[in-house]
Each structure stands twice: as structure tokens, then as C-alpha cells.
Coordinates of C-alpha atoms in Angstrom, one line a residue:
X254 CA 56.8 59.9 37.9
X255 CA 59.3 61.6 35.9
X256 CA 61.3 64.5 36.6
X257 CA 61.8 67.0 33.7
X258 CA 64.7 66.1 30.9
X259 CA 65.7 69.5 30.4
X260 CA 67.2 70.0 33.7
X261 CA 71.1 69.7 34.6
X262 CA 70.2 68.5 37.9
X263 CA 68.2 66.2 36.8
X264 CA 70.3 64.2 34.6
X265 CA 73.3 64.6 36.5
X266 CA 71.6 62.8 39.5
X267 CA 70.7 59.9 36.8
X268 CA 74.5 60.0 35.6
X269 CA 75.5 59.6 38.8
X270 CA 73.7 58.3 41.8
X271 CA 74.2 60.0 45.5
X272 CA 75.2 56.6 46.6
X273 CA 77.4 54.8 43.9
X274 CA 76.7 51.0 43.9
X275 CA 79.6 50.0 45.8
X276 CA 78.8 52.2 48.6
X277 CA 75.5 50.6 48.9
X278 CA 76.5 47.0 48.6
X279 CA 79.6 47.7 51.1
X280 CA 77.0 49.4 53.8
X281 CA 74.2 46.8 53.4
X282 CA 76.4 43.9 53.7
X283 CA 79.0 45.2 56.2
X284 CA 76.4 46.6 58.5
X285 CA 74.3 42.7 58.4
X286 CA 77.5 40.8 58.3
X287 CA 78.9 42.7 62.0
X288 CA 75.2 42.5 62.9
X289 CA 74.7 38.5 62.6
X290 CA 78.1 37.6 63.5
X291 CA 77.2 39.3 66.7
X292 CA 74.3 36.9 67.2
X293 CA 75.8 33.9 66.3
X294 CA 78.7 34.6 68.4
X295 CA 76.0 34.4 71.2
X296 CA 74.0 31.6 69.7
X297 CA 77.2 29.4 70.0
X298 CA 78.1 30.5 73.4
X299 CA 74.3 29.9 74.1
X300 CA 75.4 26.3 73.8
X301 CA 78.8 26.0 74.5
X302 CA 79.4 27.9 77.9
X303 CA 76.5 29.6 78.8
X304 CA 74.8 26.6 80.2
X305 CA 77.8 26.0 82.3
X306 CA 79.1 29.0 83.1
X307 CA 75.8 31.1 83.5
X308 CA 73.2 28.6 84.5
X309 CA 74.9 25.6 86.5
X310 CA 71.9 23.4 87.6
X311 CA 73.0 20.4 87.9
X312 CA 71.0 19.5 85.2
X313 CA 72.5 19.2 82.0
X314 CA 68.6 19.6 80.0
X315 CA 67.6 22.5 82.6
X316 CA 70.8 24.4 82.0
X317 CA 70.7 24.3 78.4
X318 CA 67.0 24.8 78.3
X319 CA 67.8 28.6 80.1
X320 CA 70.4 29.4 78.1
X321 CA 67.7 29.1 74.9
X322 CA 65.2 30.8 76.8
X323 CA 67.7 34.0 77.0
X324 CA 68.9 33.4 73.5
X325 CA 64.6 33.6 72.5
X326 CA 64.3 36.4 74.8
X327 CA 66.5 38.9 72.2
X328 CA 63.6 38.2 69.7
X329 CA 61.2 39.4 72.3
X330 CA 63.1 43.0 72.2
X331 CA 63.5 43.2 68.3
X332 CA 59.5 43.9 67.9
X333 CA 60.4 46.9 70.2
X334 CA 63.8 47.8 68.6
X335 CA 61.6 47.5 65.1
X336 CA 59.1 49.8 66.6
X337 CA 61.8 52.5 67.6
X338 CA 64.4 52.2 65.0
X339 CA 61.3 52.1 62.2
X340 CA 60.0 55.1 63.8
X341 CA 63.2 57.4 63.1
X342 CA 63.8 55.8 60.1
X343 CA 60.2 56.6 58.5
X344 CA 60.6 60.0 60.6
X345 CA 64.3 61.6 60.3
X346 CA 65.7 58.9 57.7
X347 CA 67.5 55.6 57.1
X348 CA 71.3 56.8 57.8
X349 CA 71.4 57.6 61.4
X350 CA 69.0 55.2 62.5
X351 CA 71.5 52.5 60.8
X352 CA 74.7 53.7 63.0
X353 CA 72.5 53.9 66.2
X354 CA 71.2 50.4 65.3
X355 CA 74.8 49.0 64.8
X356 CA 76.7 51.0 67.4
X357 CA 73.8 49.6 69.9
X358 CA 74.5 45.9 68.9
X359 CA 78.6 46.1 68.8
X360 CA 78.4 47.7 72.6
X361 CA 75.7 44.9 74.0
X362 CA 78.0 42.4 72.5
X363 CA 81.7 43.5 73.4
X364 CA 80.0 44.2 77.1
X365 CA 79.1 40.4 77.2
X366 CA 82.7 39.3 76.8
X367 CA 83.5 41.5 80.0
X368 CA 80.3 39.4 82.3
X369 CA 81.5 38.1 85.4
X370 CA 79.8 34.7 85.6
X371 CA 78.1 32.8 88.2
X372 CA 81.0 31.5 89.9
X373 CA 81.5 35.3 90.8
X374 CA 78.3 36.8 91.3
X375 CA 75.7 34.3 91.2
X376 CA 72.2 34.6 90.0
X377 CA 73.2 38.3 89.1
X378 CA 75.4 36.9 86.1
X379 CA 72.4 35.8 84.2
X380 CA 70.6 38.6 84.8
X381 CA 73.0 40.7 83.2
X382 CA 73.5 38.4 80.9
X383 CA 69.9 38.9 79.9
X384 CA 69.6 42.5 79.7
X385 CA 73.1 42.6 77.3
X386 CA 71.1 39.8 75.1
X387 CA 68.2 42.0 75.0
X388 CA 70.0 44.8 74.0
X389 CA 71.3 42.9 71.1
X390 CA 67.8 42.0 70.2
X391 CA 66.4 45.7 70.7
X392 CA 69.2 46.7 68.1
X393 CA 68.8 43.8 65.6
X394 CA 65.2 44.5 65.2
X395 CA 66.2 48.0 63.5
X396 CA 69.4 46.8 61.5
X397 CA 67.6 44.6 58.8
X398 CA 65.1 46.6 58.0
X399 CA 67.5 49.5 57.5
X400 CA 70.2 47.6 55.9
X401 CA 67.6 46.3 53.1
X402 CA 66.2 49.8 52.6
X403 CA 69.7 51.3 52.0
X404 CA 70.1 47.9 49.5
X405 CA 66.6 48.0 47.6
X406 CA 66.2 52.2 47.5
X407 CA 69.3 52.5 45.6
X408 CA 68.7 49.9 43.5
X409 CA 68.8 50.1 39.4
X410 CA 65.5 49.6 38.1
X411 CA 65.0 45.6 37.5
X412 CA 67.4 44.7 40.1
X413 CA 65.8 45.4 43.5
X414 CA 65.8 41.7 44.5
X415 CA 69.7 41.3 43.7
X416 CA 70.6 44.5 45.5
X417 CA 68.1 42.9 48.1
X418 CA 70.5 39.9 48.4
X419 CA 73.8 42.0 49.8
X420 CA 72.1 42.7 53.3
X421 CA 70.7 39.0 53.6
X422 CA 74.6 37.9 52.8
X423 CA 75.6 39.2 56.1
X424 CA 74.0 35.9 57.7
X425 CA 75.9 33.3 56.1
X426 CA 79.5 35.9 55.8
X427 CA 78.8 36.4 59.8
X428 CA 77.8 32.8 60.6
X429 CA 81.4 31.7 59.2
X430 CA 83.3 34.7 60.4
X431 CA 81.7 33.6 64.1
X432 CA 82.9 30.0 64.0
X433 CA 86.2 30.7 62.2
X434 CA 87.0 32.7 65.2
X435 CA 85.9 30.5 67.8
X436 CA 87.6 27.6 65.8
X437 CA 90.6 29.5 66.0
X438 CA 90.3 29.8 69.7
X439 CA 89.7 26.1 70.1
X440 CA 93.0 25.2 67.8
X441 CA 95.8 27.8 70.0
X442 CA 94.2 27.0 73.5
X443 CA 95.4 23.4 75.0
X444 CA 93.3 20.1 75.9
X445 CA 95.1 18.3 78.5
X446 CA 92.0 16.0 78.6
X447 CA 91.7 16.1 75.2
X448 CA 90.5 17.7 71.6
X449 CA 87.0 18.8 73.1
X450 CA 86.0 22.8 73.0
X451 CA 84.9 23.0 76.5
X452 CA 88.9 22.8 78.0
X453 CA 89.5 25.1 80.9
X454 CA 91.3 27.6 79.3
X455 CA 88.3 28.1 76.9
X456 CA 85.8 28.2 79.7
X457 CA 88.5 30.5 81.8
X458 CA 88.7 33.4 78.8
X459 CA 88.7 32.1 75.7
X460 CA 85.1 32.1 75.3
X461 CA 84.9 36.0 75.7
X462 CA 87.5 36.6 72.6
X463 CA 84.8 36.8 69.5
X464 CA 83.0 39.3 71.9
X465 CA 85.5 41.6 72.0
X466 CA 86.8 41.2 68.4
X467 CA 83.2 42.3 67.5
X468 CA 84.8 45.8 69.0
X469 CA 86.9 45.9 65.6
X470 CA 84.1 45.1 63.0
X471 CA 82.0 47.6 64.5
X472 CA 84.5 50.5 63.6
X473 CA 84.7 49.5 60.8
X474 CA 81.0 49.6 59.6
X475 CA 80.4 52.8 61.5
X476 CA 83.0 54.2 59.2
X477 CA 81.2 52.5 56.0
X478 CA 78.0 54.0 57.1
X479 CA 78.7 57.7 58.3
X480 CA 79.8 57.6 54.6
X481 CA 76.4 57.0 53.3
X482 CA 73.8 59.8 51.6
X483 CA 69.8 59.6 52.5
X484 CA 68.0 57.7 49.8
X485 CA 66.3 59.2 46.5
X486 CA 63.2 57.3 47.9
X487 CA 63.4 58.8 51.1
X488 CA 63.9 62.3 49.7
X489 CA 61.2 62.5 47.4
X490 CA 58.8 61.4 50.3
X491 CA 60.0 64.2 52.3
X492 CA 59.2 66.7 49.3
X493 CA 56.1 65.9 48.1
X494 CA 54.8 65.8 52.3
X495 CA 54.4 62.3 52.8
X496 CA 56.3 61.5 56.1
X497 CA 54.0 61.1 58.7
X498 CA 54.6 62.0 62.3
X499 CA 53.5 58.7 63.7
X500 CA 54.5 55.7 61.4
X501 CA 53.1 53.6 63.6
X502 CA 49.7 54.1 63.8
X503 CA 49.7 54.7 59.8
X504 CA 51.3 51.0 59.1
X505 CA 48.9 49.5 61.7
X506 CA 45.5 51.5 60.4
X507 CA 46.0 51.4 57.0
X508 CA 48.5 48.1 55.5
X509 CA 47.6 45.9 58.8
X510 CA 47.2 43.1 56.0
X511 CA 50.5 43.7 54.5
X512 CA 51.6 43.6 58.5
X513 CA 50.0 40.0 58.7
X514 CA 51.4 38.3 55.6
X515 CA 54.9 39.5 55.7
X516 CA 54.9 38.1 59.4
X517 CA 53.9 34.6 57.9
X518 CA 55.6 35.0 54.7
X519 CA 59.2 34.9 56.9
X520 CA 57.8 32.1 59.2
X521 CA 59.1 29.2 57.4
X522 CA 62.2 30.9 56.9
X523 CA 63.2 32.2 60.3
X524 CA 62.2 28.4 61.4
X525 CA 64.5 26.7 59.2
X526 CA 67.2 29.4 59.7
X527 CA 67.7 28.6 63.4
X528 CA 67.3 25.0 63.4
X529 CA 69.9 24.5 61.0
X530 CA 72.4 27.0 63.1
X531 CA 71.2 26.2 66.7
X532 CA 69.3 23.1 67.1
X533 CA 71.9 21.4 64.6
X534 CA 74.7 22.2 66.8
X535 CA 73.1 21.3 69.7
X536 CA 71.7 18.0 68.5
X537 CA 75.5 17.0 66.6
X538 CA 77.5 17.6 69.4
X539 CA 75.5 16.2 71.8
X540 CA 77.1 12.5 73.1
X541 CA 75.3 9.6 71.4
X542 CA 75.7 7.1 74.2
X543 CA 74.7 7.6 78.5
X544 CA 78.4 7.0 79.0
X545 CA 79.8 9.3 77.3
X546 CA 77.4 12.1 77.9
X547 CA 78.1 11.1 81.8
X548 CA 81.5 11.9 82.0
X549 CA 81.3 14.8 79.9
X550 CA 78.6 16.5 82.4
X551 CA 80.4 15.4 85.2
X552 CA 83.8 16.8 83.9
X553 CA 81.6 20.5 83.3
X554 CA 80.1 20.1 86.7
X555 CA 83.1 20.2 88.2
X556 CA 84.2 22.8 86.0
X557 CA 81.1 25.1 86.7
X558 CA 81.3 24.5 90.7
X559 CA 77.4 23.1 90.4
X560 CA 76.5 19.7 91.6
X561 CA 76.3 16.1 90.1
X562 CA 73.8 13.4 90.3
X563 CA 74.1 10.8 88.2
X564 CA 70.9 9.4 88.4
X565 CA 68.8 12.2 87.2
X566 CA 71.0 12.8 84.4
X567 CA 70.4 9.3 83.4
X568 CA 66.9 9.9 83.6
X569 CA 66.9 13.1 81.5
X570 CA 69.4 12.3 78.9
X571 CA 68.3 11.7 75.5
X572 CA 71.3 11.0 72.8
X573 CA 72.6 13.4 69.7
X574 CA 75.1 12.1 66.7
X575 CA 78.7 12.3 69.0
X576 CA 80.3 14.7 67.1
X577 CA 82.8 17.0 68.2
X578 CA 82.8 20.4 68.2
X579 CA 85.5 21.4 66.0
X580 CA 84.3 18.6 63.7
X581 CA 80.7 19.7 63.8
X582 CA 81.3 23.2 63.3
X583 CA 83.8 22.6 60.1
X584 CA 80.9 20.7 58.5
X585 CA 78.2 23.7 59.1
X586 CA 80.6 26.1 58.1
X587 CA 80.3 24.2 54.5
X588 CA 77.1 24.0 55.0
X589 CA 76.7 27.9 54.8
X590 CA 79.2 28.5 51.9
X591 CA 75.8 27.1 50.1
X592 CA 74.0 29.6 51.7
X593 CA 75.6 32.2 51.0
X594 CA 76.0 31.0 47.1
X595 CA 72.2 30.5 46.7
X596 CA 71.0 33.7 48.3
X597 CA 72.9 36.0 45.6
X598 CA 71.6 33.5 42.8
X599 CA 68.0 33.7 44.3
X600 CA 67.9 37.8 43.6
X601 CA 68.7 37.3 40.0
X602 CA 65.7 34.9 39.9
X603 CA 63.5 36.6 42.0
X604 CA 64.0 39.8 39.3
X605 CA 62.9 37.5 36.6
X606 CA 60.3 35.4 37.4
X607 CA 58.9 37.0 40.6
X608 CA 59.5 37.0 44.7
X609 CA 55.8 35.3 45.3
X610 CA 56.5 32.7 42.2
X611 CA 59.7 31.9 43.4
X612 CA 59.2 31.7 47.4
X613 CA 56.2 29.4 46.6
X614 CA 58.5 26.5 44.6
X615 CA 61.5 27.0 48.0
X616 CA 58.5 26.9 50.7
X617 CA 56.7 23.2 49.2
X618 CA 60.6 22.0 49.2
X619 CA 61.1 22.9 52.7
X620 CA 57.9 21.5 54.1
X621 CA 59.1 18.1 51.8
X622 CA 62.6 18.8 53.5
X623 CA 61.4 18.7 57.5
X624 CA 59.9 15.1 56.6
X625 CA 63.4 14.2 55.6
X626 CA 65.2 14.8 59.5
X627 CA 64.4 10.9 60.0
X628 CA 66.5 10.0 57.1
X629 CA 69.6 12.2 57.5
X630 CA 69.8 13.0 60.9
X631 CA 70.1 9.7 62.9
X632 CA 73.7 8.0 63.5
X633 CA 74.6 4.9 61.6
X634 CA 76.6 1.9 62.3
X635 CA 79.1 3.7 60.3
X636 CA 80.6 7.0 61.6
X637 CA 81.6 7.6 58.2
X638 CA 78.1 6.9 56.8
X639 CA 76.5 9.4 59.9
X640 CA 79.3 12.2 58.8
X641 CA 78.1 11.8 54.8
X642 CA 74.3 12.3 55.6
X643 CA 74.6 15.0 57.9
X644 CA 76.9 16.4 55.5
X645 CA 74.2 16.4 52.8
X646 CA 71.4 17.2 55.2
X647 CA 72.9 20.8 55.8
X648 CA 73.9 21.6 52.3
X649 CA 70.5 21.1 51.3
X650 CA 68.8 23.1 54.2
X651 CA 71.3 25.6 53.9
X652 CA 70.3 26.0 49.9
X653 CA 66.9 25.9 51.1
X654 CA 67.5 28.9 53.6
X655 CA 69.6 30.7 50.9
X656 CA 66.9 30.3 48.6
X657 CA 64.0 31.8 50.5
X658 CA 65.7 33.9 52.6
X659 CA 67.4 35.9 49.6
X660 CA 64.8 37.1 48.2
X661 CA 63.0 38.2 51.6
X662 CA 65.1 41.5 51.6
X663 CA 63.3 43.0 48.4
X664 CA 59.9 40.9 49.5
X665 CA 58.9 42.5 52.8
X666 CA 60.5 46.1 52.1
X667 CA 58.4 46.4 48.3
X668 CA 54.7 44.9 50.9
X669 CA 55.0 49.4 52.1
X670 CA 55.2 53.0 50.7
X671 CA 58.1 54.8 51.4
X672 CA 56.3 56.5 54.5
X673 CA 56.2 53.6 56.5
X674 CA 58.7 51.0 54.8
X675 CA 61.2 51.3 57.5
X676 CA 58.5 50.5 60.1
X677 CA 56.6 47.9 57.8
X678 CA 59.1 45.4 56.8
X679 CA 60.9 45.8 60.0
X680 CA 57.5 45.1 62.3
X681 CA 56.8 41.8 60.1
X682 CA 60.7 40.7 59.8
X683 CA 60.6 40.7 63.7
X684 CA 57.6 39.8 64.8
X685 CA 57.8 36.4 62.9
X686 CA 61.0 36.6 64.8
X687 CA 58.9 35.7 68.0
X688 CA 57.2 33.1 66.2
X689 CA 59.4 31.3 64.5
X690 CA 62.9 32.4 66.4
X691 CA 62.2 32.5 69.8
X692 CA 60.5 29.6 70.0
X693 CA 62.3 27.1 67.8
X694 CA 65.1 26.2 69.8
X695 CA 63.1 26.0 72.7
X696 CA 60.2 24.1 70.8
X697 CA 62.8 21.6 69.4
X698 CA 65.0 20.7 72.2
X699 CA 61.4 20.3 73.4
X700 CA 60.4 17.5 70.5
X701 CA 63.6 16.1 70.6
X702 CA 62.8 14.9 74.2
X703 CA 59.8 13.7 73.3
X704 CA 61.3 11.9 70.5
X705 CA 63.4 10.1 72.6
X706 CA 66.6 11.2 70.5
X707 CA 64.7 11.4 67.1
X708 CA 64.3 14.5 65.8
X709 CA 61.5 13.6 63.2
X710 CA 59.1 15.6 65.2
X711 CA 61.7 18.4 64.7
X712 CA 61.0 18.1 61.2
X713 CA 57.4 17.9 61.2
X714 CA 57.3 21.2 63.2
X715 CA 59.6 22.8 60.4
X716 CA 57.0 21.3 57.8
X717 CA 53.8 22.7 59.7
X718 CA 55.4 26.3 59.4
X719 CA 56.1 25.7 56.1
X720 CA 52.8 25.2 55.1
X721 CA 51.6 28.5 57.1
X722 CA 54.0 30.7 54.7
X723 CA 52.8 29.1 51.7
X724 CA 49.1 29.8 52.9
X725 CA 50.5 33.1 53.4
X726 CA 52.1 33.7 49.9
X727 CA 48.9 32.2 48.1
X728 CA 47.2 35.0 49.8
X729 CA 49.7 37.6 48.8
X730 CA 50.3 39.3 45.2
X731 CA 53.6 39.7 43.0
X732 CA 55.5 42.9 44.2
X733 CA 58.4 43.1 41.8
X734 CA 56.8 45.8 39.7
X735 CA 56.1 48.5 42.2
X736 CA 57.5 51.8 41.5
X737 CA 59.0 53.1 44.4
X738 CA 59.2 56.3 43.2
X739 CA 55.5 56.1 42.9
X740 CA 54.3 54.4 45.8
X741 CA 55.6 56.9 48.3
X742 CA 52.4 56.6 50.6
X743 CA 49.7 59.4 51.2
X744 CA 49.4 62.1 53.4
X745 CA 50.7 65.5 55.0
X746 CA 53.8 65.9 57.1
X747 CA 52.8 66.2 60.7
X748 CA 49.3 64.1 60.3
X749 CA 48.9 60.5 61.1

């Protein structure tokens, strides 16, 4: 569809776009970046102090087990949050549902950092604990979608899938941002018994810092944002009568197929994603002798006011690598400088040869990666030796992630019409979120147990979701050549 070359309007709206590209890229990116750092600033907490401070059992498995199951529980709100935030995005537009989404998230998450814990209030601390982490959830399930319309609508014709990249940076940008900060904690604080994170000090206050700092990033995207103008895309729906009063039931009657396969399209990747940030952290810290692991849970026992029995712990405890924290998290945090260099050069790709095309080459290497977690991911006689492999086992997960997870934000947008984009990629972004994020850390720490220690089964589970998604792309067609300005959906304004 062309508009007519005679007009001024016209041609200075092609001179000059209503949001120049640096706008865009800034608002995407900043918006995803505060966004993920928020959940990774919970997802290390989720292992770090929650389990102590939140959920003292006695039990070091049982304590840790809860404080996954409220970590999952957020990706039981983002459905909803996708539902509600997709609905005023495909209704009133993409701008203000973005703010709402990101002022929602920064207050659940600065509000966490101000939880009395169970010391003070008892069973009441997690509970509040869990309504702040489903607000998070509610408000994360409306940020992606947004942040990858704002990306791909403005994008120049050609390069939807490298504008698609700048909102999908925010994860690895947030991921190190989250640890630097916690790092930083961990390096002022002292460690009278020594250079492990959980020192009292930490467990005292330190712990609620990176939720208050996210106070600061969230100004500072609400200012990028407000900036922002309504998409072209967007705009032209709105003229030609095509926003529908209930997005909903539109997306669900009419592109229920597109629903299904951009649900299992993300599968493998959400999978991959949060065993290579949660489980990974869990499993490298965790002590690789009975001894060691003792005293540590003994030491936090005492620290958490809960009881100790040494004979059930015996009988629970299964072993990890022994690293420490700081140690662990300075590897990861390489680890994801790869993601993040292999998500901008997937959009590039993407452009050229094709999302489906190039999803279908990452998805067989990650099913041949989870048969791998034997080979890198047990400790050797040599610490050194342990340290290399696990070194080279997150650089190439995280190249993995950044390679199928780039292209995702031009993918699952370009499966709708304009009418019902919002609600579209946004229902199947975080519904898979249910499948493969709220149950991998719980269905992991659940194989690890059963692998006495070995995570191969871990790595078979990541395999078997890999081979849904590429079922799931073989079904699907090529969508790099759809016209947005074209496909803006069907129907009058005020009918279903």
C-alpha cells in the first residue's frame, strides 16, 4: 500500500520518521534491559537469600525448592499481564501500555527490597513475598511484547529482525548489570568467616540494595519512553477501522494456530535461557562434598533462626561443582557478553536468510548441546580443568541462547496483524513462559536429584524441548516478507 507521491505530508513523514532510530533503539532496549535486570535481581536472590531468609525449613532442598516455586509463580501472572497489557496495547496503543508495564515492574521490585522477612513476621514474609513476585510477572508479561513492537514497527524495510534484536539485548545488558551490582555488594561488605556471599552483613541489608537501585533505572526509562510517538503501524490500523474492541477473542478465533506455534516455537529457548541463569548458579555454587555442604547449612541455619538436623541433610544432599559465588558469577557474566554479541549478529542473519531457516540450524544445535551437560558439567580431579569446561559450557549455551533468542523479537511479533500483534506475540511469548520457565528450575533441581548429582538428565530435558520447537518451526512458514503496512488485520472498529 502506497500513499500518494505528490503529497508534502507524505514525503516528509518518509524523510523523517515520527520516531527517529535512536529513539527507538534507546526505548526498546532501556525499557528490556530495567525490565530483566529486575528479574534476575530476584532470580539470584531466589537462590542466594530467599531460601534462608524467606523459607527456613530446616531443609536445605525444601527451602530452595519454595523459593523456585515463587520464582515460577511470576510466569504464572505474565499470561494475565499479556492478556491486559495486550489488550490496551491492540486497543488505545503501544506507548502508554509500555510506561504502565515498566512503572508496574520497577514498584513490585523496589517494594521487595523493603520485605520484612520471616525472622520478623513469619509465614506472612513469603506471602508478600509472593504477591510482589507476581506483580513482577503480571508486568513482564506486557513489557516484551511492547518493547519488540516499538523495535520492529519502526523498523526500515529489510531490517525488522535487527531492530528486533535491541529489545532482546535487555537480557544479557540486565543479566550483567544485576550481578555487577550484587558483586559489588559482595566485594565492600566484610567476611569475618570468610570470602563467601552469604556473610551476615549481606543477609542483614545488603541483599535489598539491587532492589532499590532498580528505583533509578526505572526513571530513567519512564523518561525514554514518555518521549516516544505511536507507531506508523499502529496509526494506519486505527484509520482504515481495524482495531477491534476485543483483541482477545479476535487472536483466539481467528490466528489460534499462530497462538500454538509461537508458544512452541519459544519453548526451547525459554528452557535454555533459565537453566543457563538459574539452574547453573544453583548447581556451580552448590558444595561438591557432604562436609562442606554441612557446615555451610549449618552456618545459614543459625543465621536464619531455623533448625538443624544433620542427618536429614545428609540424606537429602546431592553435590554441585564447589564454586564460590563471586567466582561463579564472574564466569556467567562472561558467559553472557556472548550472548549479548550473538543476539545483534543473529538479526542481521535472520534479515538475510530467514527467521524459520535460521531458528531451525540454532534449535538441532541446542538439542545436540543438552546431551553435552555430562561432558562439561561434572568436577574433575583438577579444579582448574572443572573451571575450563564450565567455562566453555556457558559460552556455548549462551551463543546458543543469543542465537535463537535474537531473532524471536521480529519472529513472534510478524506470526499477527497489527490488530492483535500486541496481544498475539505477547500471549505466545508468555505462555511458553509457563512451560518452559516456570517449570525448568523446578523440573531440574528435580532431575538433578534423581541424578544423584549428574545433571545429564538436565540435559536430556533441555534436548526433548528442543525437539518440540523444531517440530514447531517445520510446521510454521518464513515471515520475513510480510508487509506490515499491509497485514493490518480485518474488521470494523467496535466489532470483535
Amino acid at each position: 500500500m502506497t500513499s500518494p507521491a505528490s503529497s508534502p505530508s507524505s514525503t516528509r513523514a518518509a524523510a523523517k520518521p515520527a520516531n527517529p532510530r535512536s529513539r527507538v533503539i534507546t526505548a526498546s532496549l532501556v525499557g528490556t534491559t530495567i525490565e530483566f535486570y529486575d528479574f534476575y535481581v530476584y532470580a539470584t536472590a531466589a537462590v542466594l537469600v530467599f531460601p534462608i531468609l524467606f523459607f527456613p525449613t530446616g531443609n536445605d532442598t525444601t527451602a530452595l525448592l519454595l523459593s523456585f516455586s515463587v520464582f515460577g509463580a511470576a510466569m504464572i501472572a505474565r499470561p494475565i499481564g499479556a492478556i491486559v497489557f495486550g489488550h490496551f496495547g491492540d486497543r488505545f496503543g503501544r506507548k502508554a501500555t509500555l510506561v504502565a508495564s515498566l512503572l508496574t515492574m520497577g514498584v513490585a521490585t523496589f517494594l521487595i527490597g523493603c520485605l520484612p522477612t520471616h525472622n520478623e513476621i513469619g509465614p506472612w514474609a513469603a506471602f508478600l513475598l509472593l504477591v510482589m513476585r507476581l506483580a513482577q510477572g503480571f508486568a513482564l508479561g506486557g513489557e516484551w511484547s511492547g518493547a519488540a513492537l516499538v523495535a520492529t514497527e519502526n523498523a526500515p524495510k529489510g531490517k525488522r529482525a535487527w531492530y528486533g534484536t535491541f529489545p532482546q539485548l535487555g537480557a544479557p545488558i540486565g543479566f550483567i548489570i544485576a550481578n555487577t551490582v550484587f558483586l559489588l555488594i559482595n566485594f565492600a561488605l566484610p567476611h569475618p568467616g570468610g570470602a563467601g556471599q552469604r556473610s551476615a552483613d549481606f543477609l542483614a541489608w545488603g541483599w535489598r540494595v539491587p532492589f532499590l537501585f532498580s528505583a533509578v533505572m526505572v526513571i530513567i526509562g519512564l523518561w525514554v519512553r514518555l518521549k516516544l510517538v505511536e507507531s506508523e503501524s499502529f496509526t494506519k490500523a486505527e484509520q482504515k477501522g481495524t482495531i477491534r474492541k476485543f483483541p482477545l477473542a479476535v487472536v483466539v478465533r481467528h490466528h489460534w494456530k499462530a497462538l500454538i506455534l509461537g508458544t512452541f516455537i519459544m519453548l526451547a529457548t525459554y528452557v535454555l535461557f533459565y537453566l543457563m541463569t538459574n539452574f547453573t548458579l544453583s548447581y556451580g555454587t552448590k558444595a561438591a562434598s557432604l562436609e562442606t555442604a554441612a557446615a555451610a547449612a549449618q552456618t545459614a541455619a543459625a543465621n536464619g533462626g531455623a533448625p538443624y538436623d544433620a542427618t536429614a541433610f545428609a540424606a537429602q544432599f546431592y553435590p554441585g561443582l564447589g564454586f564460590g559465588y563471586t567466582d561463579f558469577v564472574i564466569v556467567q557474566i562472561i558467559g553472557v557478553v556472548f550472548f549479548g554479541i550473538f543476539t545483534l549478529l543473529s538479526g542481521p542473519i535472520a534479515d538475510s536468510i530467514g527467521r524459520r531457516r535460521l531458528l531451525l540450524w540454532v534449535t538441532g544445535a541446542i538439542i545436540a548441546f543438552g546431551l553435552t551437560f555430562s561432558i562439561f558439567l561434572l568436577p574433575q580431579a583438577d579444579p582448574k580443568f572443572t573451571g575450563a569446561l564450565t567455562q566453555a559450557f556457558l559460552v556455548l549455551g549462551f551463543m546458543l541462547m543469543g542465537a535463537t533468542f535474537g531473532p524471536m523479537g521480529a519472529l513472534l511479533p510478524e506470526l499477527f496483524p497489527t490488530n492483535v500483534r500486541y496481544s498475539g506475540s505477547a500471549i505466545s511469548y508468555n505462555v511458553s513462559s509457563i512451560l518452559g520457565a516456570a517449570l525448568a528450575p523446578i523440573v531440574a533441581l528435580w532431575l538433578w536429584q534423581l541424578g544423584d548429582g549428574n545433571p545429564w538428565l538436565v540435559g536430556v530435558y533441555l534436548s526433548a524441548m528442543g525437539v518440540l520447537t523444531f517440530i514447531a518451526l517445520l510446521l510454521s512458514k518464513e515471515t520475513k516478507d510480510i508487509d506490515y503496512d499491509e497485514n493490518l488485520g480485518l474488521g470494523a472498529t467496535g466489532s470483535l
